[in-house]
CSV table of C-alpha atoms in Angstrom, one decimal:
chain,number,residue,atom,x,y,z
A,27,MET,CA,0.0,0.0,0.0
A,28,GLY,CA,2.8,2.4,0.9
A,29,GLN,CA,4.4,1.7,-2.4
A,30,GLN,CA,1.1,2.6,-4.2
A,31,VAL,CA,0.8,5.8,-2.2
A,32,GLY,CA,4.3,6.7,-3.2
A,33,GLN,CA,3.5,6.1,-6.8
A,34,MET,CA,0.3,8.2,-6.5
A,35,ILE,CA,2.3,11.1,-5.0
A,36,LEU,CA,4.9,10.9,-7.7
A,37,HIS,CA,2.2,10.7,-10.3
A,38,HIS,CA,0.6,13.9,-9.0
A,39,ILE,CA,3.8,15.8,-9.0
A,40,VAL,CA,5.7,14.9,-12.1
A,41,ASN,CA,4.8,16.0,-15.6
A,42,GLY,CA,2.8,13.7,-17.8
A,43,PRO,CA,1.1,13.5,-21.2
A,44,GLU,CA,-2.4,13.5,-19.8
A,45,MET,CA,-4.6,15.6,-17.6
A,46,GLU,CA,-7.5,14.9,-15.3
A,47,LEU,CA,-10.4,17.2,-15.9
A,48,PRO,CA,-13.7,17.2,-13.9
A,49,TRP,CA,-15.9,17.4,-16.9
A,50,VAL,CA,-14.4,14.4,-18.7
A,51,THR,CA,-17.0,11.6,-18.0
A,52,ASP,CA,-14.5,8.9,-18.1
A,53,LEU,CA,-13.9,6.8,-14.9
A,54,THR,CA,-10.5,8.3,-14.5
A,55,HIS,CA,-11.4,11.8,-15.7
A,56,THR,CA,-8.4,11.6,-17.9
A,57,VAL,CA,-7.8,13.4,-21.2
A,58,HIS,CA,-4.7,12.6,-23.3
A,59,LEU,CA,-2.8,15.7,-24.5
A,60,PRO,CA,-1.6,16.1,-28.1
A,61,HIS,CA,1.6,14.4,-28.8
A,62,ILE,CA,4.2,16.1,-31.1
A,63,PRO,CA,6.9,13.8,-32.5
A,64,ALA,CA,10.3,14.4,-31.0
A,65,PHE,CA,13.1,15.9,-33.1
A,66,GLU,CA,16.8,16.1,-32.6
A,67,VAL,CA,18.9,19.2,-32.5
A,68,LEU,CA,22.7,19.0,-31.9
A,69,GLY,CA,22.3,15.5,-30.4
A,70,ILE,CA,19.6,16.6,-28.0
A,71,VAL,CA,16.2,14.9,-28.4
A,72,ILE,CA,13.5,17.5,-28.0
A,73,ASP,CA,10.0,16.3,-27.3
A,74,MET,CA,7.7,19.3,-27.7
A,75,SER,CA,4.6,17.4,-26.8
A,76,ILE,CA,2.0,19.4,-24.8
A,77,THR,CA,2.3,18.0,-21.3
A,78,ARG,CA,0.4,18.7,-18.2
A,79,HIS,CA,2.8,21.4,-17.0
A,80,VAL,CA,2.9,23.0,-20.4
A,81,VAL,CA,-0.9,23.3,-20.3
A,82,MET,CA,-0.7,24.9,-16.9
A,83,MET,CA,1.9,27.4,-18.1
A,84,LEU,CA,-0.2,28.2,-21.1
A,85,LEU,CA,-3.1,28.7,-18.8
A,86,ALA,CA,-1.0,30.9,-16.5
A,87,ALA,CA,0.2,33.0,-19.5
A,88,PHE,CA,-3.4,33.3,-20.7
A,89,LEU,CA,-4.6,34.4,-17.3
A,90,LEU,CA,-1.8,36.9,-17.0
A,91,ILE,CA,-2.5,38.4,-20.4
A,92,LEU,CA,-6.2,38.6,-19.5
A,93,MET,CA,-5.3,40.3,-16.3
A,94,ALA,CA,-3.0,42.7,-18.1
A,95,LEU,CA,-5.7,43.6,-20.6
A,96,PHE,CA,-8.2,44.2,-17.8
A,97,VAL,CA,-5.8,46.3,-15.8
A,98,ARG,CA,-4.7,48.3,-18.8
A,99,ARG,CA,-8.3,49.6,-19.3
A,100,LYS,CA,-8.6,50.5,-15.6
A,101,ILE,CA,-5.3,52.4,-15.1
A,102,ALA,CA,-6.0,55.7,-13.4
A,103,LEU,CA,-4.3,58.1,-11.1
A,104,VAL,CA,-6.7,57.1,-8.4
A,105,PRO,CA,-6.7,53.3,-8.5
A,106,ARG,CA,-9.7,51.0,-7.6
A,107,GLY,CA,-10.3,47.4,-6.9
A,108,PHE,CA,-8.3,44.7,-8.6
A,109,THR,CA,-6.2,47.2,-10.5
A,110,SER,CA,-5.0,48.8,-7.3
A,111,MET,CA,-4.0,45.3,-6.0
A,112,VAL,CA,-1.9,44.6,-9.2
A,113,GLU,CA,-0.5,48.1,-8.9
A,114,SER,CA,0.6,47.7,-5.3
A,115,PHE,CA,2.5,44.6,-6.3
A,116,VAL,CA,4.2,46.5,-9.2
A,117,LEU,CA,5.0,49.3,-6.8
A,118,PHE,CA,6.4,46.9,-4.3
A,119,ILE,CA,8.6,45.2,-6.9
A,120,ARG,CA,9.8,48.6,-8.3
A,121,ASP,CA,10.5,50.3,-4.9
A,122,ASP,CA,11.4,47.5,-2.5
A,123,VAL,CA,12.9,44.9,-4.9
A,124,ALA,CA,14.4,46.7,-7.9
A,125,LYS,CA,15.3,50.1,-6.5
A,126,ALA,CA,16.5,48.7,-3.3
A,127,THR,CA,19.0,46.3,-5.0
A,128,MET,CA,20.1,48.2,-8.2
A,129,GLY,CA,19.3,51.9,-7.8
A,130,ALA,CA,16.6,54.0,-9.4
A,131,GLU,CA,18.1,54.2,-12.9
A,132,ALA,CA,18.6,50.4,-13.5
A,133,ALA,CA,15.3,49.8,-11.7
A,134,ARG,CA,13.5,51.5,-14.5
A,135,ARG,CA,14.9,49.1,-17.1
A,136,TYR,CA,14.4,45.8,-15.2
A,137,THR,CA,11.2,46.4,-13.3
A,138,PRO,CA,8.9,45.1,-16.1
A,139,TYR,CA,10.9,41.9,-16.4
A,140,LEU,CA,10.9,41.4,-12.6
A,141,CYS,CA,7.2,42.0,-12.5
A,142,THR,CA,6.6,39.3,-15.1
A,143,THR,CA,8.9,36.9,-13.3
A,144,PHE,CA,7.0,37.5,-10.1
A,145,PHE,CA,3.5,37.2,-11.6
A,146,PHE,CA,4.3,34.2,-13.8
A,147,ILE,CA,5.8,32.2,-11.0
A,148,LEU,CA,3.1,33.2,-8.6
A,149,THR,CA,0.4,32.3,-11.0
A,150,CYS,CA,2.0,28.9,-11.8
A,151,ASN,CA,2.4,28.2,-8.0
A,152,LEU,CA,-1.2,29.1,-7.3
A,153,LEU,CA,-2.6,27.1,-10.2
A,154,GLY,CA,-1.0,24.1,-8.6
A,155,LEU,CA,-3.2,24.6,-5.6
A,156,ILE,CA,-6.4,24.4,-7.6
A,157,PRO,CA,-8.0,20.9,-7.7
A,158,TYR,CA,-7.2,19.1,-11.0
A,159,GLY,CA,-4.4,21.6,-11.5
A,160,ALA,CA,-0.7,20.8,-11.6
A,161,THR,CA,2.2,22.8,-10.4
A,162,ALA,CA,4.4,23.7,-13.3
A,163,THR,CA,7.0,25.2,-11.0
A,164,SER,CA,7.4,21.8,-9.3
A,165,ASN,CA,8.9,20.6,-12.6
A,166,VAL,CA,12.7,21.0,-12.5
A,167,SER,CA,12.8,21.7,-16.2
A,168,VAL,CA,10.4,24.6,-15.8
A,169,THR,CA,12.4,26.1,-13.0
A,170,ALA,CA,15.6,25.5,-14.9
A,171,ALA,CA,14.2,27.4,-17.9
A,172,LEU,CA,13.1,30.3,-15.6
A,173,ALA,CA,16.5,30.3,-13.9
A,174,LEU,CA,18.1,30.3,-17.4
A,175,MET,CA,16.1,33.4,-18.2
A,176,SER,CA,17.3,35.0,-15.0
A,177,PHE,CA,20.9,33.9,-15.9
A,178,PHE,CA,20.6,35.7,-19.3
A,179,MET,CA,19.1,38.8,-17.7
A,180,ILE,CA,21.8,38.9,-15.0
A,181,GLN,CA,24.7,38.4,-17.4
A,182,GLY,CA,23.1,40.6,-20.0
A,183,ALA,CA,22.8,43.4,-17.4
A,184,GLY,CA,26.4,42.9,-16.4
A,185,MET,CA,27.7,43.1,-20.0
A,186,ARG,CA,25.5,46.1,-20.7
A,187,LYS,CA,26.9,47.9,-17.7
A,188,MET,CA,30.6,46.9,-18.0
A,189,GLY,CA,31.0,46.0,-21.6
A,190,VAL,CA,31.8,42.4,-22.7
A,191,PHE,CA,35.5,42.7,-21.7
A,192,GLY,CA,34.8,44.6,-18.6
A,193,TYR,CA,32.3,41.9,-17.7
A,194,PHE,CA,34.9,39.1,-18.0
A,195,GLY,CA,37.4,41.3,-16.2
A,196,HIS,CA,35.2,41.6,-13.2
A,197,LEU,CA,35.4,37.8,-12.7
A,198,ILE,CA,38.9,38.5,-11.4
A,199,PRO,CA,38.4,40.8,-8.4
A,200,PRO,CA,40.9,43.7,-8.2
A,201,GLY,CA,43.7,43.4,-5.7
A,202,VAL,CA,44.1,39.7,-6.2
A,203,PRO,CA,47.7,38.5,-6.6
A,204,PHE,CA,48.4,37.5,-10.1
A,205,TRP,CA,49.2,33.9,-9.2
A,206,LEU,CA,45.8,33.6,-7.6
A,207,ALA,CA,44.0,35.2,-10.5
A,208,PRO,CA,43.3,31.9,-12.4
A,209,VAL,CA,41.9,30.3,-9.3
A,210,MET,CA,39.7,33.3,-8.5
A,211,PHE,CA,38.5,33.3,-12.1
A,212,VAL,CA,37.3,29.7,-11.8
A,213,VAL,CA,35.7,30.4,-8.4
A,214,GLU,CA,33.9,33.4,-9.7
A,215,LEU,CA,32.8,31.6,-12.8
A,216,MET,CA,31.4,28.9,-10.7
A,217,GLY,CA,29.5,31.5,-8.7
A,218,VAL,CA,28.0,32.9,-11.9
A,219,PHE,CA,26.4,29.5,-12.6
A,220,ALA,CA,25.7,28.6,-9.0
A,221,LYS,CA,23.4,31.6,-8.6
A,222,PRO,CA,20.8,30.6,-11.2
A,223,PHE,CA,21.3,26.9,-10.3
A,224,ALA,CA,20.3,27.8,-6.7
A,225,LEU,CA,17.3,29.7,-8.0
A,226,CYS,CA,16.2,26.7,-10.0
A,227,ILE,CA,16.6,24.2,-7.2
A,228,ARG,CA,15.1,26.5,-4.5
A,229,LEU,CA,11.8,27.1,-6.4
A,230,PHE,CA,11.5,23.5,-7.6
A,231,ALA,CA,12.2,22.0,-4.1
A,232,ASN,CA,9.9,24.3,-2.3
A,233,MET,CA,7.0,23.7,-4.7
A,234,VAL,CA,7.6,19.9,-4.6
A,235,ALA,CA,7.9,19.8,-0.9
A,236,GLY,CA,4.6,21.3,0.0
A,237,HIS,CA,2.7,19.0,-2.4
A,238,VAL,CA,4.6,15.9,-1.2
A,239,VAL,CA,3.6,16.8,2.4
A,240,ILE,CA,0.0,17.4,1.6
A,241,LEU,CA,-0.3,14.2,-0.5
A,242,SER,CA,1.6,12.2,2.2
A,243,LEU,CA,-0.9,13.4,4.8
A,244,ILE,CA,-3.8,12.3,2.6
A,245,GLY,CA,-1.9,9.1,1.9
A,246,LEU,CA,-1.9,8.3,5.6
A,247,VAL,CA,-5.6,7.6,5.4
A,248,PHE,CA,-4.9,4.8,2.9
A,249,VAL,CA,-1.7,3.5,4.5
A,250,MET,CA,-2.9,3.5,8.1
A,251,ASN,CA,-6.5,3.6,8.9
A,252,ILE,CA,-9.6,5.5,7.7
A,253,TRP,CA,-10.0,7.0,11.2
A,254,VAL,CA,-6.8,9.1,10.9
A,255,PHE,CA,-8.7,11.2,8.4
A,256,PRO,CA,-9.5,14.1,10.8
A,257,VAL,CA,-5.8,14.5,11.6
A,258,ALA,CA,-4.7,14.0,8.0
A,259,VAL,CA,-7.3,16.4,6.6
A,260,GLY,CA,-6.6,18.9,9.5
A,261,PHE,CA,-2.9,18.9,8.8
A,262,GLY,CA,-3.6,18.8,5.1
A,263,VAL,CA,-5.6,22.1,5.3
A,264,PHE,CA,-2.9,23.6,7.4
A,265,MET,CA,-0.3,22.7,4.8
A,266,TYR,CA,-2.5,24.0,2.1
A,267,LEU,CA,-2.7,27.4,3.7
A,268,LEU,CA,1.1,27.2,4.3
A,269,GLU,CA,1.4,26.4,0.6
A,270,LEU,CA,-0.5,29.6,-0.3
A,271,PHE,CA,2.0,31.5,1.6
A,272,VAL,CA,4.9,29.6,0.1
A,273,ALA,CA,3.6,30.2,-3.4
A,274,LEU,CA,3.8,33.9,-2.7
A,275,LEU,CA,7.1,33.7,-0.8
A,276,GLN,CA,8.9,31.7,-3.5
A,277,ALA,CA,7.7,34.0,-6.3
A,278,TYR,CA,9.0,36.9,-4.2
A,279,ILE,CA,12.3,35.2,-3.4
A,280,PHE,CA,13.0,34.2,-7.0
A,281,THR,CA,12.3,37.8,-8.1
A,282,MET,CA,14.2,39.3,-5.3
A,283,LEU,CA,17.3,37.2,-5.9
A,284,THR,CA,17.2,37.8,-9.6
A,285,SER,CA,17.0,41.5,-8.9
A,286,LEU,CA,19.8,41.3,-6.3
A,287,PHE,CA,22.1,39.4,-8.7
A,288,ILE,CA,21.4,42.0,-11.4
A,289,GLY,CA,22.1,44.7,-8.8
A,290,LEU,CA,25.4,43.2,-7.8
A,291,LEU,CA,26.6,43.6,-11.4
A,292,VAL,CA,25.0,46.9,-12.2
A,293,VAL,CA,25.8,48.7,-9.0
A,294,GLY,CA,29.2,47.0,-8.8
A,295,GLU,CA,32.0,48.9,-7.1
A,296,HIS,CA,34.6,46.7,-8.8
B,27,MET,CA,8.9,9.6,-14.8
B,28,SER,CA,11.5,10.8,-12.4
B,29,LEU,CA,11.4,13.9,-10.3
B,30,MET,CA,14.8,15.3,-11.3
B,31,GLN,CA,14.5,14.4,-15.0
B,32,ILE,CA,15.4,17.3,-17.3
B,33,ASP,CA,13.1,17.5,-20.3
B,34,PRO,CA,14.5,19.7,-23.1
B,35,GLY,CA,11.0,20.0,-24.6
B,36,VAL,CA,9.5,21.5,-21.4
B,37,ILE,CA,12.5,23.8,-21.1
B,38,LEU,CA,11.9,25.1,-24.6
B,39,TRP,CA,8.2,25.4,-23.9
B,40,THR,CA,8.8,27.3,-20.8
B,41,LEU,CA,11.3,29.7,-22.5
B,42,ILE,CA,8.8,30.3,-25.4
B,43,ILE,CA,5.8,30.9,-23.1
B,44,PHE,CA,7.8,33.0,-20.6
B,45,VAL,CA,9.4,35.2,-23.2
B,46,ILE,CA,6.0,35.8,-24.9
B,47,VAL,CA,4.5,36.7,-21.5
B,48,VAL,CA,7.5,39.0,-20.7
B,49,ILE,CA,7.1,40.8,-24.0
B,50,LEU,CA,3.3,41.1,-23.9
B,51,LEU,CA,3.0,42.1,-20.3
B,52,ARG,CA,5.7,44.6,-20.6
B,53,LYS,CA,3.9,46.3,-23.4
B,54,ILE,CA,0.3,45.8,-22.2
B,55,ALA,CA,0.6,46.3,-18.4
B,56,TRP,CA,3.9,47.1,-16.8
B,57,LYS,CA,4.8,50.1,-19.0
B,58,PRO,CA,1.5,51.8,-18.6
B,59,ILE,CA,1.3,51.1,-14.9
B,60,LEU,CA,4.9,52.3,-14.3
B,61,ASN,CA,4.2,55.4,-16.3
B,62,MET,CA,1.1,56.0,-14.4
B,63,LEU,CA,2.9,55.5,-11.1
B,64,ASP,CA,5.5,58.1,-12.2
B,65,ALA,CA,2.7,60.4,-13.2
B,66,ARG,CA,1.0,59.9,-9.9
B,67,GLU,CA,4.2,60.6,-8.0
B,68,LYS,CA,4.7,63.7,-10.1
B,69,ASN,CA,1.2,64.7,-9.5
B,70,ILE,CA,1.4,64.3,-5.7
B,71,ARG,CA,4.8,66.2,-5.6
B,72,GLU,CA,3.3,69.0,-7.6
B,73,ALA,CA,0.2,69.1,-5.5
B,74,VAL,CA,2.2,69.3,-2.3
B,75,GLU,CA,4.5,72.0,-3.7
B,76,LYS,CA,1.5,73.9,-4.9
B,77,ALA,CA,-0.2,73.6,-1.6
B,78,ASP,CA,2.9,75.0,0.1
B,79,ARG,CA,3.1,77.8,-2.3
B,80,VAL,CA,-0.5,78.7,-2.0
B,81,GLN,CA,-0.3,78.7,1.8
B,82,VAL,CA,2.7,81.0,1.7
B,83,GLU,CA,0.8,83.3,-0.6
B,84,ALA,CA,-2.3,83.2,1.5
B,85,GLU,CA,-0.3,84.1,4.6
B,86,LYS,CA,1.3,87.0,2.8
B,87,ALA,CA,-2.0,88.2,1.6
B,88,LEU,CA,-3.5,87.9,5.0
B,89,ALA,CA,-0.6,89.9,6.5
B,90,GLU,CA,-1.0,92.5,3.8
B,91,GLN,CA,-4.7,92.7,4.4
B,92,LYS,CA,-4.1,93.1,8.1
B,93,GLU,CA,-1.6,95.9,7.5
B,94,LEU,CA,-4.0,97.6,5.1
B,95,SER,CA,-6.9,97.5,7.4
B,96,GLU,CA,-4.8,98.7,10.3
B,97,LYS,CA,-3.7,101.6,8.1
B,98,GLN,CA,-7.2,102.4,7.1
B,99,ARG,CA,-8.4,102.3,10.7
B,100,GLN,CA,-5.6,104.7,11.6
B,101,GLU,CA,-6.5,107.0,8.7
B,102,ALA,CA,-10.2,106.9,9.7
B,103,ALA,CA,-9.3,107.8,13.3
B,104,GLU,CA,-7.1,110.6,12.1
B,105,PHE,CA,-9.8,111.9,9.8
B,106,MET,CA,-12.3,111.8,12.6
B,107,GLN,CA,-10.0,113.6,14.9
B,108,LYS,CA,-9.4,116.3,12.3
B,109,ALA,CA,-13.1,116.6,11.5
B,110,LYS,CA,-13.8,117.1,15.2
B,111,GLU,CA,-11.1,119.7,15.5
B,112,ASP,CA,-12.4,121.5,12.4
B,113,ALA,CA,-15.9,121.5,13.6
B,114,LYS,CA,-14.8,122.8,17.0
B,115,ARG,CA,-12.8,125.5,15.4
B,116,MET,CA,-15.6,126.5,13.0
B,117,GLY,CA,-18.0,126.6,15.9
B,118,ASP,CA,-15.7,128.8,17.9
B,119,GLU,CA,-15.2,131.1,15.0
B,120,MET,CA,-18.9,131.4,14.4
B,121,VAL,CA,-19.6,132.1,18.1
B,122,GLU,CA,-16.8,134.7,18.1
B,123,LYS,CA,-18.1,136.3,15.0
B,124,ALA,CA,-21.6,136.4,16.3
B,125,ARG,CA,-20.4,137.9,19.5
B,126,ARG,CA,-18.4,140.5,17.7
B,127,GLU,CA,-21.2,141.4,15.4
B,128,ALA,CA,-23.6,141.7,18.4
B,129,GLN,CA,-21.1,143.9,20.1
B,130,GLU,CA,-20.7,146.0,17.0
B,131,ALA,CA,-24.5,146.3,16.7
B,132,THR,CA,-24.7,147.3,20.4
B,133,GLU,CA,-22.0,149.8,19.9
B,134,ARG,CA,-23.6,151.3,16.9
B,135,ALA,CA,-26.9,151.5,18.6
B,136,ARG,CA,-25.3,153.2,21.6
B,137,ARG,CA,-23.6,155.7,19.3
B,138,GLN,CA,-26.8,156.4,17.5
B,139,ILE,CA,-28.6,156.9,20.8
B,140,GLU,CA,-25.9,159.3,21.9
B,141,GLU,CA,-26.1,161.2,18.7
B,142,GLU,CA,-29.9,161.3,18.9
B,143,ARG,CA,-29.7,162.5,22.5
B,144,VAL,CA,-27.1,165.2,21.6
B,145,LYS,CA,-29.4,166.3,18.7
B,146,ALA,CA,-32.4,166.3,21.0
B,147,VAL,CA,-30.6,168.4,23.6
B,148,GLU,CA,-29.5,170.8,20.9
B,149,SER,CA,-33.0,171.1,19.7
B,150,VAL,CA,-34.4,171.5,23.2
B,151,ARG,CA,-31.8,174.2,23.9
B,152,THR,CA,-32.7,176.0,20.7
B,153,HIS,CA,-36.4,175.8,21.6
B,154,ALA,CA,-35.7,176.9,25.2
B,155,VAL,CA,-33.8,179.9,24.1
B,156,ASP,CA,-36.6,180.7,21.7
B,157,LEU,CA,-39.1,180.2,24.4
B,158,ALA,CA,-37.1,182.2,26.9
B,159,LEU,CA,-36.7,185.0,24.4
B,160,ASP,CA,-40.4,184.8,23.7
B,161,ALA,CA,-41.2,184.8,27.3
B,162,ALA,CA,-38.8,187.7,27.9
B,163,ALA,CA,-40.3,189.5,25.0
B,164,HIS,CA,-43.7,188.9,26.4
B,165,LEU,CA,-42.9,190.1,29.8
B,166,LEU,CA,-40.9,193.0,28.5
B,167,SER,CA,-44.0,194.0,26.6
B,168,LYS,CA,-45.8,194.3,30.0
B,169,LYS,CA,-44.0,195.1,33.3
B,170,LEU,CA,-40.8,193.7,34.6
B,171,ASP,CA,-40.6,195.0,38.1
B,172,ASP,CA,-43.8,193.4,39.1
B,173,THR,CA,-43.1,190.6,41.7
B,174,THR,CA,-45.7,188.3,40.2
B,175,ASN,CA,-43.9,188.5,36.9
B,176,ARG,CA,-40.7,187.6,38.6
B,177,VAL,CA,-42.2,184.6,40.0
B,178,ILE,CA,-43.5,183.5,36.7
B,179,VAL,CA,-40.1,183.8,35.0
B,180,SER,CA,-38.4,182.0,37.9
B,181,ASP,CA,-40.9,179.2,37.7
B,182,TYR,CA,-40.4,178.9,34.0
B,183,ILE,CA,-36.8,178.7,34.5
B,184,ASP,CA,-37.2,176.0,37.1
B,185,LYS,CA,-39.3,173.9,34.7
B,186,LEU,CA,-36.4,173.9,32.3
B,187,PRO,CA,-34.1,170.8,32.2
B,188,ASP,CA,-31.1,170.9,34.6
B,189,ASN,CA,-28.4,171.2,32.1
B,190,LEU,CA,-30.1,174.1,30.5
B,191,LYS,CA,-30.3,175.7,33.9
B,192,GLN,CA,-26.6,175.2,34.5
B,193,ARG,CA,-25.7,176.8,31.2
B,194,HIS,CA,-27.7,179.9,32.0
């Protein structure tokens, strides 16, 4: 039984070519998503099939564009309702994330990107908490892609600020003895890749963890006894609420760290 | 179906979707919102500055107004004072003039009375002399040594006014 529960948990978290939908009158409520034949580029097999997480991301993108179109019509000097909520997030990202880490001038350039990062991750996180939904951000490929985008933004910002040569020059901190320079270069270069790697793993792990805990609590009912359900459901609800908070927190952390890494290169006293 | 499995297809999908969202949202939402936030901040800053300026102006205007009204009050007081003084002076002058005129009139009347009196005395004297001469002539035409006649003349003279008596 424990084995089956483990399979069930894994099945719920990982990506897959089918989705469960409430209005599909099949016994399993399952719908199979379109399969696109894989192709090979530079020895890498790329399977662009629409999977569960891709659907959730498309849904998130669709919702965000819908939100943007709605907000755009309601922009006013005196904000109201939903627009003022979106606005307060934008204001927070601009003032307390971007300006705080990279100064007012650079903040103007990178705030739109940071806003999108925040809202996209937040939406993906929250969609994972809806029944029948799946958490795209609990897929390491998705978080890797997002971290890759951050990586490009961070390095692009650095090169924009210091020039391509200046950028590579900053990898050797000033004042380092010449015999130490190669070592420092390697260490700094590792740091360059470690930052987005950490972003990727942090988001992925956090989103997986919450779901694993909730599903494990529910799994207790099947593994142990039906009568543990009050405890399981009680803790499950608690974890769900915690997940709501984590969804927001991780979106914020991802955005904040991206901004901070950009700031380190843009403000750079090197 | 492993948790840590890297799927290039999903990475590509994520990049495509994310880049599209970044571009669209930047254009549709973030730029207008950020511009509006700037406009709002500018608006608020200007409003505050304007309020400060207006207050300073209002205070200045109030001070000016106070000063002006004070000046006007002072002027009015001075004017009243002057008018009072003028009225008093004019009144005094008028009283003085009236008094002088009355005095002059009295003087004139007295002089006139005096003249009249002198004229009257003159005329009386003339008449008296005539009468005396008449009486004398009358007596002379009769008898003068008669005692009775003496009495008559004496009585006549007694009846004359005093100053006429002194002269004769």
